[in-house]
């Protein structure tokens, strides 16, 4: 009986197991096969080192299962491997055999490798390694200018190929309809300027999906620059429901006709007129889009009947700039006109487009200081920890210690044994003993010089557009590690406002910006020691570090004993209660000065306040929380050029002045207003978006000052690295609207 029951139980278990196998879904038994078919970097393969870039990984997937993870590993500015991750959900590849995954990374070395690994639940599915220098388009240096054209732009390409591109180190990338644009605003981080010409099929990149146009608009608001050239045939893009309506300088009304465009010819001092002809050679009129409720500054205009039609309009969107020309630069009339090159260079690079930049001075400065960019001067100041007890050991002392060490282990050991011991074979004891004693002495000497505390230096730059509440904040920090350690870094951001956001704060957001924090390493431009383009490399650990999924944290970044590593954090967001300004200026030239009031709504004091507007500078001094300052005729004023001369020649600066971070911020803030490279041998390319010269228009004022409270709080796990004394400089810059009054006294 028992035997029969045993057989019955075994058969029952067998049937139950077979039934479970049959009832299991097919996904359990099937293995997913994913193959990497293509890896596309940047924009059609073009990108700059030291900036965030998009990377599109194409996969060929077979089977169905759980989510797939894609790891992208690239070297950072020090050559340390850094990894970003994206996840491809099961539903994204279950309905198709191919999928494209979008990732983001910052490449810091052009001589490194890019590694893509695809895995699922710890099982590697595919990998692909690319040598960056052997790609079709090698990485561009960090100081190069990358122009992105939406569509094929042969006229612009031809204009840039005649000398200016080589002089300015300019690369023009023409995006076609088959190319991909980033879906995140920081994907445009390496782009200096975007160009859009109308009547081109590739504009579908922005219109389908519409998210691409929204991403571009968000990048412009953060500080991007756009040249928009729209003519007849593409005016539907500018209408209220058009894809480019948000970029238009006003509400599109109609098309006006012009027989001649003398203003354009005078603008560039052309030798020949711009003529539009049909196929038979008959003259035709120009069709010009007309707008009302104009936003921005009209730079060129032409009469058309009883009205004046704007031809060139420059408007600011947030901290960025849109230059709108009401002509399509890719039309046949511009192909034949000999003034096209001058016009395009003037639109892209300003009135100094044809002036060759000085290069020899920066080369001399690179040899002297190790950097040729203002960001290098910022890094050098952040790496100084003398006031916190970390002392620099001069090379002469290191050389002397080396000589003493050699004398001790060679002739010193020999003479000691021969004169005092008399047994030369005792060197087996004395020689290693000397090495241990000197090594121990050197360690304690270095420990006394360097200290045993974690230290951090911070510098912050906060920009606030008062009209919309948009905030663009940046923090640069240098971390000193007393021992070799891996850090798990993150940051949070808080503006010290006297009126915190209300519960309905989202309804008050006029900027259109969402909250976002990016945390990454800070590179050193140039070919100097430690530079991203330096041919000298240092050994780095094979195991690197990992970015968090939102790019707001870094996990496991190594910092060697008694060394530093620089990082940068960016915050994009909004705040509607930071400053209240009621400013106006009369259009009459008899009184060009600004009048009104400014109230500080922050909970911290604004020190050394200075207001800039339309070529004039107003010193306001200290503005305490909730204090109102009145601008009237009693405030002494200076010209902007005269005010900036107080910085003096860069070659005459002392070491303490060069390490003054607030002074460096001042040079960055109005770099071109102060003369650019003609006033300082250092470039301002790596952090060029910090230059506020383009915002010094007649309808805007800029208030700058310093604050003593840090807004970025750097964390290592749950431990705070930031502390009040760590903030070496904090500059805050407010962009204020200015009302234009007609025939009225303020």
XYZ file of C-alpha atoms in Angstrom:
746
model
C 0.000 0.000 0.000
C 2.774 2.367 0.950
C 4.689 1.541 -2.242
C 1.646 2.306 -4.383
C 1.142 5.620 -2.601
C 4.814 6.475 -3.172
C 4.518 5.783 -6.905
C 1.304 7.790 -7.034
C 2.929 10.753 -5.299
C 5.937 10.680 -7.661
C 3.673 10.556 -10.704
C 1.527 13.333 -9.247
C 4.542 15.607 -8.718
C 5.725 14.901 -12.246
C 2.367 15.843 -13.745
C 2.208 18.996 -11.618
C 5.680 20.090 -12.752
C 4.835 19.472 -16.407
C 1.627 21.464 -16.011
C 3.502 24.408 -14.449
C 6.017 24.432 -17.311
C 3.207 24.537 -19.846
C 1.443 27.334 -17.988
C 4.566 29.499 -17.591
C 4.710 32.527 -19.960
C 7.007 32.280 -22.931
C 9.190 35.104 -21.621
C 10.626 32.948 -18.859
C 12.058 30.361 -21.164
C 13.221 32.802 -23.877
C 16.594 34.497 -23.638
C 16.898 38.058 -24.846
C 19.601 38.672 -27.450
C 20.642 42.310 -27.893
C 23.360 43.389 -30.332
C 24.837 46.873 -30.599
C 24.523 47.906 -34.250
C 25.598 51.554 -34.057
C 26.902 54.193 -31.637
C 26.481 57.839 -32.674
C 28.195 60.576 -30.662
C 27.133 64.199 -30.430
C 25.753 65.729 -33.605
C 26.438 63.519 -36.633
C 29.651 62.444 -34.892
C 30.822 65.973 -33.943
C 31.291 67.007 -30.318
C 33.656 68.857 -27.982
C 35.468 67.426 -24.997
C 34.618 68.765 -21.577
C 30.884 69.200 -22.263
C 27.744 67.107 -21.956
C 26.914 65.415 -25.272
C 24.175 63.016 -26.427
C 25.080 59.453 -27.413
C 22.591 57.347 -29.389
C 23.039 53.573 -29.092
C 21.184 51.449 -31.668
C 20.259 47.923 -30.597
C 18.983 44.875 -32.453
C 16.858 42.982 -29.940
C 15.404 39.494 -30.217
C 13.198 37.834 -27.655
C 11.159 39.302 -24.843
C 11.939 39.655 -21.186
C 12.794 42.172 -18.515
C 14.347 45.607 -18.884
C 17.776 45.994 -20.497
C 20.483 48.228 -18.975
C 22.980 50.128 -21.121
C 26.206 51.398 -19.512
C 28.278 54.079 -21.262
C 31.831 54.569 -19.961
C 34.147 57.411 -21.045
C 37.242 59.056 -19.509
C 36.783 62.245 -17.501
C 39.170 65.201 -17.514
C 41.726 63.263 -15.440
C 41.343 60.083 -17.488
C 39.276 58.290 -14.817
C 36.482 56.100 -16.291
C 33.034 57.572 -15.661
C 29.807 55.695 -16.401
C 26.294 56.861 -17.186
C 23.373 54.455 -17.442
C 20.085 54.183 -19.295
C 17.350 51.560 -19.027
C 15.373 50.177 -21.965
C 12.067 48.850 -20.684
C 10.627 45.582 -21.942
C 7.742 47.281 -23.743
C 10.172 49.508 -25.682
C 11.779 46.568 -27.461
C 9.076 43.910 -27.319
C 7.096 45.419 -30.203
C 10.082 45.985 -32.522
C 13.360 44.288 -33.320
C 15.376 47.510 -33.146
C 15.568 50.286 -30.589
C 17.582 53.475 -30.070
C 18.654 54.456 -26.550
C 19.679 58.029 -25.743
C 22.423 58.542 -23.135
C 24.517 61.517 -22.030
C 28.174 61.755 -21.055
C 31.108 64.155 -20.660
C 34.285 63.078 -22.439
C 37.414 64.586 -20.919
C 40.238 63.034 -22.954
C 40.520 62.674 -26.723
C 43.003 59.799 -26.398
C 40.655 57.538 -24.418
C 38.110 54.861 -25.257
C 34.337 54.786 -25.231
C 32.795 51.548 -23.962
C 29.144 50.525 -24.299
C 27.965 47.462 -22.356
C 24.447 46.025 -22.606
C 23.346 43.674 -19.832
C 20.258 42.223 -18.227
C 20.092 40.987 -14.630
C 23.895 40.759 -14.449
C 24.187 38.856 -17.743
C 26.167 40.691 -20.422
C 24.386 40.741 -23.755
C 26.736 42.850 -25.890
C 29.599 45.329 -25.713
C 31.346 47.701 -28.074
C 34.569 49.662 -27.603
C 35.483 52.711 -29.702
C 38.853 54.477 -29.812
C 37.925 58.156 -29.855
C 40.929 59.281 -31.886
C 40.191 56.704 -34.613
C 36.589 57.725 -35.236
C 35.552 59.433 -38.474
C 35.377 62.753 -36.635
C 37.911 63.035 -33.786
C 36.896 65.032 -30.704
C 37.013 68.807 -31.049
C 39.072 70.722 -28.475
C 37.217 72.430 -25.667
C 37.942 75.923 -27.061
C 36.556 75.170 -30.539
C 33.337 76.768 -31.766
C 30.657 74.271 -32.733
C 27.836 75.646 -34.899
C 24.776 73.480 -35.474
C 22.680 74.078 -38.608
C 19.228 72.521 -38.781
C 19.215 71.466 -42.409
C 21.652 71.798 -45.268
C 23.043 75.334 -45.393
C 25.483 75.552 -48.336
C 25.628 79.353 -48.286
C 26.599 79.432 -44.607
C 29.093 76.619 -45.107
C 30.685 78.487 -48.010
C 30.843 81.720 -46.019
C 32.598 80.033 -43.114
C 35.048 78.175 -45.351
C 36.676 81.361 -46.629
C 39.226 81.975 -43.904
C 37.089 82.710 -40.856
C 36.539 79.071 -39.926
C 40.268 78.393 -39.608
C 40.949 81.671 -37.788
C 38.203 81.062 -35.243
C 38.469 77.260 -35.018
C 34.853 76.909 -36.165
C 33.116 73.653 -37.094
C 29.722 73.739 -38.814
C 27.555 70.629 -38.518
C 24.589 70.347 -40.886
C 21.841 68.165 -39.450
C 19.659 66.316 -41.951
C 16.231 64.778 -41.498
C 17.799 61.394 -40.704
C 19.872 62.766 -37.822
C 18.789 62.917 -34.198
C 18.604 65.858 -31.852
C 18.870 65.551 -28.059
C 15.704 65.435 -25.992
C 17.359 67.179 -23.004
C 18.567 70.772 -22.952
C 22.006 69.813 -21.652
C 22.504 67.769 -24.813
C 23.268 71.124 -26.503
C 25.944 71.927 -23.901
C 28.805 71.763 -26.422
C 26.982 73.853 -29.070
C 27.939 77.507 -29.333
C 25.173 78.534 -31.716
C 22.232 76.957 -33.560
C 21.259 78.094 -37.060
C 17.793 77.557 -38.534
C 16.999 78.531 -42.117
C 13.460 78.313 -43.461
C 12.101 76.247 -46.324
C 14.219 73.245 -45.393
C 12.998 69.683 -44.975
C 15.229 69.130 -41.972
C 13.119 71.518 -39.896
C 11.007 68.410 -39.388
C 13.642 67.564 -36.771
C 12.078 70.299 -34.650
C 8.448 69.878 -35.647
C 8.236 66.088 -35.307
C 8.268 65.542 -32.462
C 7.416 68.977 -31.054
C 9.510 68.085 -27.991
C 12.676 68.843 -29.981
C 11.578 72.466 -30.449
C 10.713 72.720 -26.754
C 14.137 71.348 -25.814
C 15.833 73.897 -28.067
C 13.793 76.704 -26.510
C 14.770 75.541 -23.026
C 18.462 75.539 -24.022
C 18.153 79.094 -25.372
C 16.584 80.296 -22.129
C 19.531 78.884 -20.209
C 22.018 80.853 -22.318
C 22.034 79.428 -25.846
C 22.264 81.479 -29.034
C 20.096 81.010 -32.123
C 20.266 82.539 -35.597
C 16.808 82.249 -37.148
C 16.533 82.975 -40.873
C 12.945 82.622 -42.088
C 11.662 83.895 -45.402
C 8.653 83.313 -47.652
C 7.429 79.753 -47.887
C 8.099 79.023 -44.222
C 6.000 81.726 -42.577
C 3.577 79.040 -41.359
C 6.245 78.057 -38.811
C 5.929 81.519 -37.237
C 2.165 81.608 -36.843
C 0.556 81.262 -33.445
C 0.339 77.467 -33.655
C 3.577 77.079 -35.630
C 6.553 75.063 -34.401
C 8.772 78.170 -34.175
C 6.171 80.607 -32.823
C 7.901 80.781 -29.437
C 11.112 81.876 -31.181
C 9.482 84.567 -33.320
C 10.065 88.216 -32.317
C 6.319 88.890 -32.175
C 2.947 87.862 -33.580
C 3.117 87.119 -37.294
C 0.724 89.370 -39.267
C 1.439 89.262 -42.982
C 4.059 89.330 -45.739
C 5.251 92.726 -46.972
C 7.040 93.375 -50.272
C 10.253 95.324 -50.778
C 11.915 96.183 -54.058
C 15.327 96.865 -52.514
C 17.006 96.140 -49.208
C 19.478 98.987 -48.874
C 19.693 98.572 -45.096
C 21.308 95.130 -45.442
C 23.822 96.439 -47.956
C 24.737 99.390 -45.737
C 24.939 97.126 -42.689
C 27.944 95.250 -44.101
C 29.202 97.968 -46.480
C 28.577 95.772 -49.529
C 30.023 96.735 -52.898
C 27.057 95.480 -54.923
C 23.300 95.565 -54.289
C 21.296 92.492 -53.320
C 19.007 91.621 -56.232
C 16.300 88.983 -56.497
C 15.568 87.632 -59.982
C 13.419 84.901 -61.481
C 14.650 82.248 -63.905
C 14.357 84.674 -66.819
C 16.456 87.313 -65.108
C 13.542 89.628 -64.316
C 13.729 91.546 -61.051
C 11.380 90.432 -58.279
C 10.286 91.899 -54.987
C 11.418 90.541 -51.635
C 8.710 89.100 -49.381
C 9.316 89.998 -45.743
C 7.410 88.641 -42.702
C 5.802 91.404 -40.637
C 5.146 91.153 -36.882
C 3.347 93.226 -34.316
C 3.895 93.372 -30.548
C 7.609 93.181 -31.248
C 9.927 91.802 -28.583
C 13.570 92.738 -28.721
C 15.730 95.353 -30.400
C 15.282 96.220 -34.083
C 18.769 96.477 -35.576
C 17.767 96.975 -39.225
C 14.551 98.123 -40.872
C 13.344 99.227 -44.307
C 10.353 101.315 -45.460
C 7.489 99.535 -47.217
C 4.751 101.948 -48.209
C 3.458 103.667 -45.103
C 5.082 101.257 -42.665
C 8.615 100.394 -41.585
C 9.405 96.688 -41.828
C 12.029 95.261 -39.428
C 14.716 93.203 -41.179
C 16.968 92.220 -38.269
C 15.681 91.780 -34.724
C 17.634 90.621 -31.690
C 15.683 89.485 -28.663
C 16.630 87.875 -25.372
C 14.865 84.779 -24.094
C 15.804 84.179 -20.490
C 19.598 84.324 -20.495
C 19.880 83.408 -24.179
C 19.604 85.308 -27.412
C 17.732 84.923 -30.703
C 18.874 86.834 -33.766
C 16.030 86.902 -36.303
C 16.593 87.953 -39.914
C 13.440 88.153 -42.029
C 15.193 86.723 -45.079
C 16.135 83.153 -45.921
C 19.924 83.141 -46.290
C 19.759 79.960 -48.362
C 17.724 81.488 -51.190
C 19.354 81.758 -54.667
C 19.810 85.528 -54.437
C 22.217 85.056 -51.512
C 24.108 82.343 -53.388
C 24.953 84.841 -56.162
C 25.521 87.922 -54.000
C 29.138 88.744 -53.121
C 28.125 90.249 -49.770
C 26.730 87.007 -48.346
C 29.969 86.025 -46.604
C 30.239 89.378 -44.805
C 26.596 89.264 -43.776
C 26.739 85.727 -42.382
C 29.941 86.382 -40.457
C 28.495 89.586 -39.044
C 25.340 87.785 -37.916
C 27.229 84.898 -36.322
C 30.234 86.629 -34.787
C 29.339 90.310 -34.511
C 31.145 93.369 -35.860
C 34.609 91.850 -35.265
C 33.908 88.854 -37.489
C 36.754 89.572 -39.852
C 39.324 90.462 -37.234
C 41.936 87.805 -36.518
C 42.171 86.860 -32.873
C 45.509 87.213 -31.093
C 47.011 83.818 -30.343
C 50.596 84.445 -29.378
C 49.727 86.050 -26.040
C 47.686 83.064 -24.890
C 50.519 80.749 -25.814
C 52.945 82.752 -23.682
C 50.497 82.757 -20.793
C 49.981 79.004 -21.102
C 53.718 78.468 -20.754
C 53.842 80.798 -17.728
C 50.764 79.784 -15.695
C 49.729 76.411 -17.146
C 46.371 77.689 -18.446
C 45.140 80.047 -21.166
C 41.450 80.267 -20.210
C 39.704 82.124 -17.398
C 38.310 78.810 -16.168
C 41.901 77.753 -15.520
C 42.402 80.814 -13.338
C 39.226 79.874 -11.462
C 40.483 76.311 -10.909
C 43.873 77.550 -9.723
C 42.182 79.735 -7.093
C 39.941 76.898 -5.920
C 42.911 74.554 -5.493
C 44.520 76.809 -2.864
C 43.977 75.537 0.697
C 46.741 77.424 2.518
C 44.321 79.234 4.825
C 42.860 75.879 5.898
C 46.273 74.547 6.919
C 47.339 72.786 3.706
C 50.778 74.129 2.851
C 52.516 73.832 -0.457
C 55.880 72.071 -0.359
C 58.337 73.930 -2.633
C 60.217 71.968 -5.239
C 63.522 73.035 -3.686
C 62.571 71.334 -0.407
C 61.561 68.147 -2.222
C 64.851 68.157 -4.128
C 66.836 68.658 -0.912
C 64.962 65.800 0.810
C 65.732 63.544 -2.145
C 69.442 64.354 -1.948
C 69.502 63.715 1.812
C 67.697 60.398 1.278
C 70.245 59.253 -1.316
C 73.134 60.266 0.946
C 71.689 58.299 3.846
C 71.032 55.014 2.045
C 74.281 54.990 0.033
C 77.431 56.686 1.469
C 75.816 57.283 4.857
C 75.039 53.611 5.399
C 78.501 52.582 4.129
C 80.435 54.983 6.412
C 78.289 54.101 9.431
C 78.961 50.378 9.046
C 82.668 50.773 8.322
C 83.526 53.194 11.165
C 81.154 52.182 13.941
C 79.949 48.622 13.328
C 82.816 47.023 11.403
C 80.576 44.427 9.831
C 79.545 45.273 6.267
C 77.046 42.426 6.044
C 74.952 44.244 8.657
C 73.668 46.351 5.762
C 70.950 43.720 5.424
C 69.544 45.239 8.597
C 70.535 48.911 8.386
C 69.568 49.453 4.739
C 65.868 48.472 5.082
C 65.805 50.163 8.486
C 66.938 53.450 6.896
C 64.283 53.119 4.209
C 61.554 52.511 6.798
C 62.709 55.393 9.030
C 63.042 57.933 6.184
C 59.724 56.868 4.663
C 58.049 57.235 8.046
C 59.667 60.632 8.579
C 58.602 61.834 5.137
C 55.028 60.661 5.767
C 54.747 62.524 9.089
C 56.380 65.590 7.511
C 53.856 65.531 4.667
C 51.010 64.912 7.117
C 52.068 67.967 9.106
C 52.163 70.039 5.902
C 48.949 68.726 4.355
C 46.759 67.936 7.366
C 44.247 65.155 7.907
C 40.923 66.906 7.263
C 38.654 66.808 4.249
C 38.438 70.290 2.829
C 36.419 72.006 0.130
C 36.575 75.381 -1.618
C 33.441 76.661 -3.354
C 32.652 79.464 -5.773
C 29.088 80.211 -6.842
C 27.476 82.290 -9.555
C 23.694 82.776 -9.406
C 21.723 84.422 -12.214
C 18.081 85.455 -11.751
C 15.772 86.877 -14.411
C 13.472 88.976 -12.252
C 10.779 89.325 -14.943
C 10.171 85.572 -15.199
C 11.806 84.266 -12.017
C 14.128 81.982 -13.984
C 17.276 80.914 -12.122
C 20.558 79.710 -13.580
C 23.060 78.835 -10.873
C 26.509 77.259 -11.036
C 28.933 76.059 -8.396
C 32.573 75.154 -8.881
C 34.316 73.369 -6.043
C 37.629 71.683 -5.289
C 37.756 68.824 -2.779
C 40.980 68.070 -0.896
C 41.257 64.467 0.293
C 43.646 63.625 3.174
C 43.720 59.980 2.095
C 42.961 57.884 -0.949
C 39.218 57.472 -0.827
C 36.143 57.072 -2.993
C 33.443 59.674 -2.585
C 29.674 59.482 -3.136
C 28.825 63.070 -4.008
C 25.491 64.801 -4.322
C 24.219 68.337 -3.885
C 21.100 70.268 -3.047
C 20.350 73.918 -3.725
C 18.450 76.561 -1.807
C 18.205 80.295 -2.363
C 18.077 82.318 0.889
C 14.768 84.089 0.259
C 12.776 86.027 2.800
C 9.561 84.655 1.294
C 9.683 80.871 0.644
C 7.666 79.402 -2.204
C 4.005 78.962 -1.489
C 2.240 75.656 -1.770
C 0.858 76.824 -5.118
C 4.324 77.747 -6.319
C 3.983 75.860 -9.584
C 1.250 78.296 -10.623
C 3.690 81.205 -10.180
C 6.336 79.749 -12.471
C 6.515 82.190 -15.398
C 9.881 81.002 -16.709
C 8.754 77.695 -18.200
C 11.776 76.043 -16.552
C 11.643 72.890 -14.467
C 13.946 72.159 -11.543
C 17.142 70.328 -12.553
C 20.572 69.749 -10.986
C 23.627 68.427 -12.846
C 26.778 67.330 -11.003
C 29.992 66.475 -12.815
C 33.753 66.988 -12.959
C 35.347 70.274 -13.987
C 37.945 70.058 -16.733
C 40.957 72.240 -17.477
C 41.025 73.495 -21.082
C 44.275 73.590 -23.022
C 47.422 71.555 -23.499
C 49.064 72.477 -20.187
C 49.819 69.972 -17.451
C 46.512 68.426 -16.398
C 44.683 69.932 -19.379
C 42.102 67.975 -21.323
C 44.165 68.316 -24.514
C 47.477 67.609 -22.777
C 49.572 64.847 -24.397
C 50.768 63.826 -20.923
C 48.601 61.217 -19.204
C 48.799 59.867 -15.673
C 47.953 56.293 -14.580
C 44.362 55.994 -13.420
C 42.390 53.237 -11.665
C 40.711 50.695 -13.905
C 37.544 50.908 -11.812
C 35.966 54.303 -12.282
C 32.830 55.855 -10.897
C 29.138 55.937 -11.702
C 26.704 58.780 -12.294
C 23.292 58.619 -10.714
C 20.307 58.040 -13.016
C 19.370 61.738 -12.926
C 23.009 62.969 -13.340
C 22.646 64.823 -10.030
C 24.991 62.532 -8.076
C 28.304 60.706 -8.488
C 29.107 57.403 -6.789
C 32.580 56.061 -6.082
C 34.720 58.842 -7.548
C 38.346 58.293 -6.445
C 40.539 61.076 -5.053
C 44.138 60.230 -4.220
C 45.843 61.041 -0.925
C 46.711 64.726 -0.420
C 45.327 65.658 -3.808
C 42.361 67.629 -5.125
C 39.676 67.136 -7.741
C 37.413 69.839 -9.133
C 33.685 69.465 -9.710
C 30.902 71.594 -11.103
C 27.210 71.669 -10.206
C 24.474 73.391 -12.191
C 20.985 74.265 -11.067
C 18.127 75.370 -13.302
C 14.872 76.463 -11.751
C 12.817 79.470 -10.770
C 11.974 81.758 -7.858
C 9.402 84.560 -7.957
C 10.510 86.346 -4.767
C 14.166 87.373 -5.020
C 14.200 91.051 -5.966
C 11.610 93.693 -6.710
C 12.524 96.360 -9.241
C 10.587 99.293 -10.684
C 12.989 100.918 -13.130
C 12.392 103.274 -16.023
C 14.335 105.469 -18.390
C 13.250 108.275 -20.680
C 13.810 107.882 -24.397
C 14.988 111.483 -24.595
C 18.736 111.810 -24.955
C 18.648 114.723 -22.499
C 18.342 112.317 -19.572
C 19.692 108.853 -20.426
C 19.997 107.779 -16.792
C 17.823 105.200 -15.098
C 15.375 105.986 -12.281
C 13.293 103.896 -9.901
C 13.582 101.609 -6.889
C 15.120 98.217 -6.093
C 14.098 96.113 -3.060
C 16.122 93.154 -1.801
C 13.740 90.274 -1.021
C 16.516 87.855 -0.058
C 17.198 86.931 3.549
C 20.898 87.732 3.082
C 22.687 91.017 2.515
C 23.758 91.977 -0.976
C 27.274 93.413 -0.782
C 29.046 95.654 -3.324
C 25.923 96.112 -5.428
C 26.528 97.645 -8.861
C 23.862 98.305 -11.525
C 24.701 98.231 -15.244
C 22.445 99.714 -17.901
C 22.945 101.049 -21.422
C 26.622 101.876 -20.999
C 26.286 103.364 -17.488
C 27.268 101.987 -14.084
C 25.478 102.880 -10.815
C 27.256 101.927 -7.549
C 24.611 100.942 -4.976
C 26.801 99.548 -2.202
C 25.250 97.337 0.485
C 21.569 96.378 0.240
C 20.241 94.688 3.368
C 17.289 92.263 3.417
C 13.993 94.050 2.663
C 15.861 97.321 2.077
C 14.752 99.575 -0.790
C 17.275 101.600 -2.776
C 16.161 104.617 -4.805
C 17.962 105.533 -7.998
C 17.965 109.230 -8.737
C 20.172 112.054 -9.838
C 22.137 111.934 -6.568
C 23.873 108.623 -7.418
C 27.283 109.079 -9.094
C 27.576 107.198 -12.380
C 30.449 105.944 -14.533
C 30.664 104.445 -17.977
C 30.944 100.679 -18.275
C 34.329 100.882 -19.993
C 35.639 103.241 -17.309
C 34.350 100.977 -14.527
C 35.937 97.862 -15.993
C 39.324 99.586 -16.257
C 39.499 99.337 -12.462
C 40.429 95.686 -12.990
C 43.625 96.958 -14.586
C 45.917 95.185 -17.050
C 45.997 91.465 -16.412
C 49.792 91.403 -16.722
C 50.035 93.842 -13.788
C 47.909 91.777 -11.402
C 49.475 90.431 -8.247
C 49.136 86.777 -7.285
C 46.515 87.608 -4.653
C 44.479 89.528 -7.247
C 44.631 86.633 -9.686
C 43.386 84.321 -6.933
C 40.490 86.678 -6.161
C 37.561 84.651 -7.516
C 35.122 87.567 -7.422
C 37.537 89.486 -9.631
C 37.615 86.538 -12.055
C 33.817 86.492 -12.074
C 33.800 90.186 -12.979
C 36.032 89.495 -15.983
C 33.720 86.666 -17.075
C 30.554 88.723 -16.587
C 31.478 91.444 -19.082
C 34.297 89.787 -20.990
C 33.428 91.237 -24.398
C 32.264 94.564 -22.970
C 35.769 94.978 -21.528
C 37.395 94.326 -24.906
C 37.746 90.541 -24.825
C 41.180 89.297 -25.802
C 42.387 92.842 -26.427
C 42.196 93.531 -22.701
C 43.312 90.171 -21.299
C 45.424 87.404 -22.850
C 43.184 84.708 -21.388
C 40.270 83.310 -23.377
C 36.767 82.865 -22.034
C 35.610 79.879 -24.074
C 34.994 77.035 -21.623
C 32.583 79.135 -19.517
C 31.605 81.575 -22.272
C 27.895 81.360 -21.407
C 28.668 83.285 -18.211
C 29.361 86.436 -20.261
C 26.394 88.783 -19.866
C 27.515 91.346 -22.430
C 24.679 90.429 -24.856
C 22.117 91.219 -22.141
C 23.275 94.841 -21.763
C 20.454 96.138 -23.951
C 18.364 99.247 -23.617
C 15.431 97.309 -22.154
C 17.389 95.436 -19.494
C 19.633 96.269 -16.577
C 21.986 93.975 -14.673
C 22.569 94.207 -10.935
C 25.562 92.298 -9.610
C 26.721 91.850 -6.042
C 28.168 89.332 -3.610
C 26.454 87.186 -0.989
C 28.064 85.442 1.964
C 25.760 82.416 2.205
C 26.299 79.328 0.073
C 23.351 78.093 -1.981
C 24.883 74.759 -3.039
C 25.410 72.177 -0.296
C 27.831 69.427 -1.327
C 27.324 66.072 0.404
C 29.432 62.915 0.686
C 26.823 60.263 1.380
C 24.880 61.920 4.191
C 27.851 63.940 5.503
C 28.053 67.612 4.574
C 31.290 68.690 2.909
C 30.195 72.319 2.567
C 30.583 74.719 5.469
C 30.241 78.532 5.692
C 33.991 79.215 5.396
C 34.191 77.022 2.278
C 32.509 79.679 0.109
C 35.377 81.698 -1.331
C 33.142 83.860 -3.485
C 29.447 84.081 -4.223
C 28.267 86.426 -6.977
C 24.610 86.988 -7.726
C 23.445 88.692 -10.922
C 19.911 89.994 -11.430
C 18.546 90.760 -14.890
C 16.001 93.545 -14.429
C 13.350 94.855 -16.837
C 13.472 98.573 -17.624
C 10.414 100.462 -18.774
C 10.842 102.956 -21.620
C 9.011 106.226 -20.931
C 8.024 108.732 -23.598
C 7.766 112.423 -22.814
C 7.383 111.753 -19.136
C 9.521 112.599 -16.196
C 10.343 109.758 -13.802
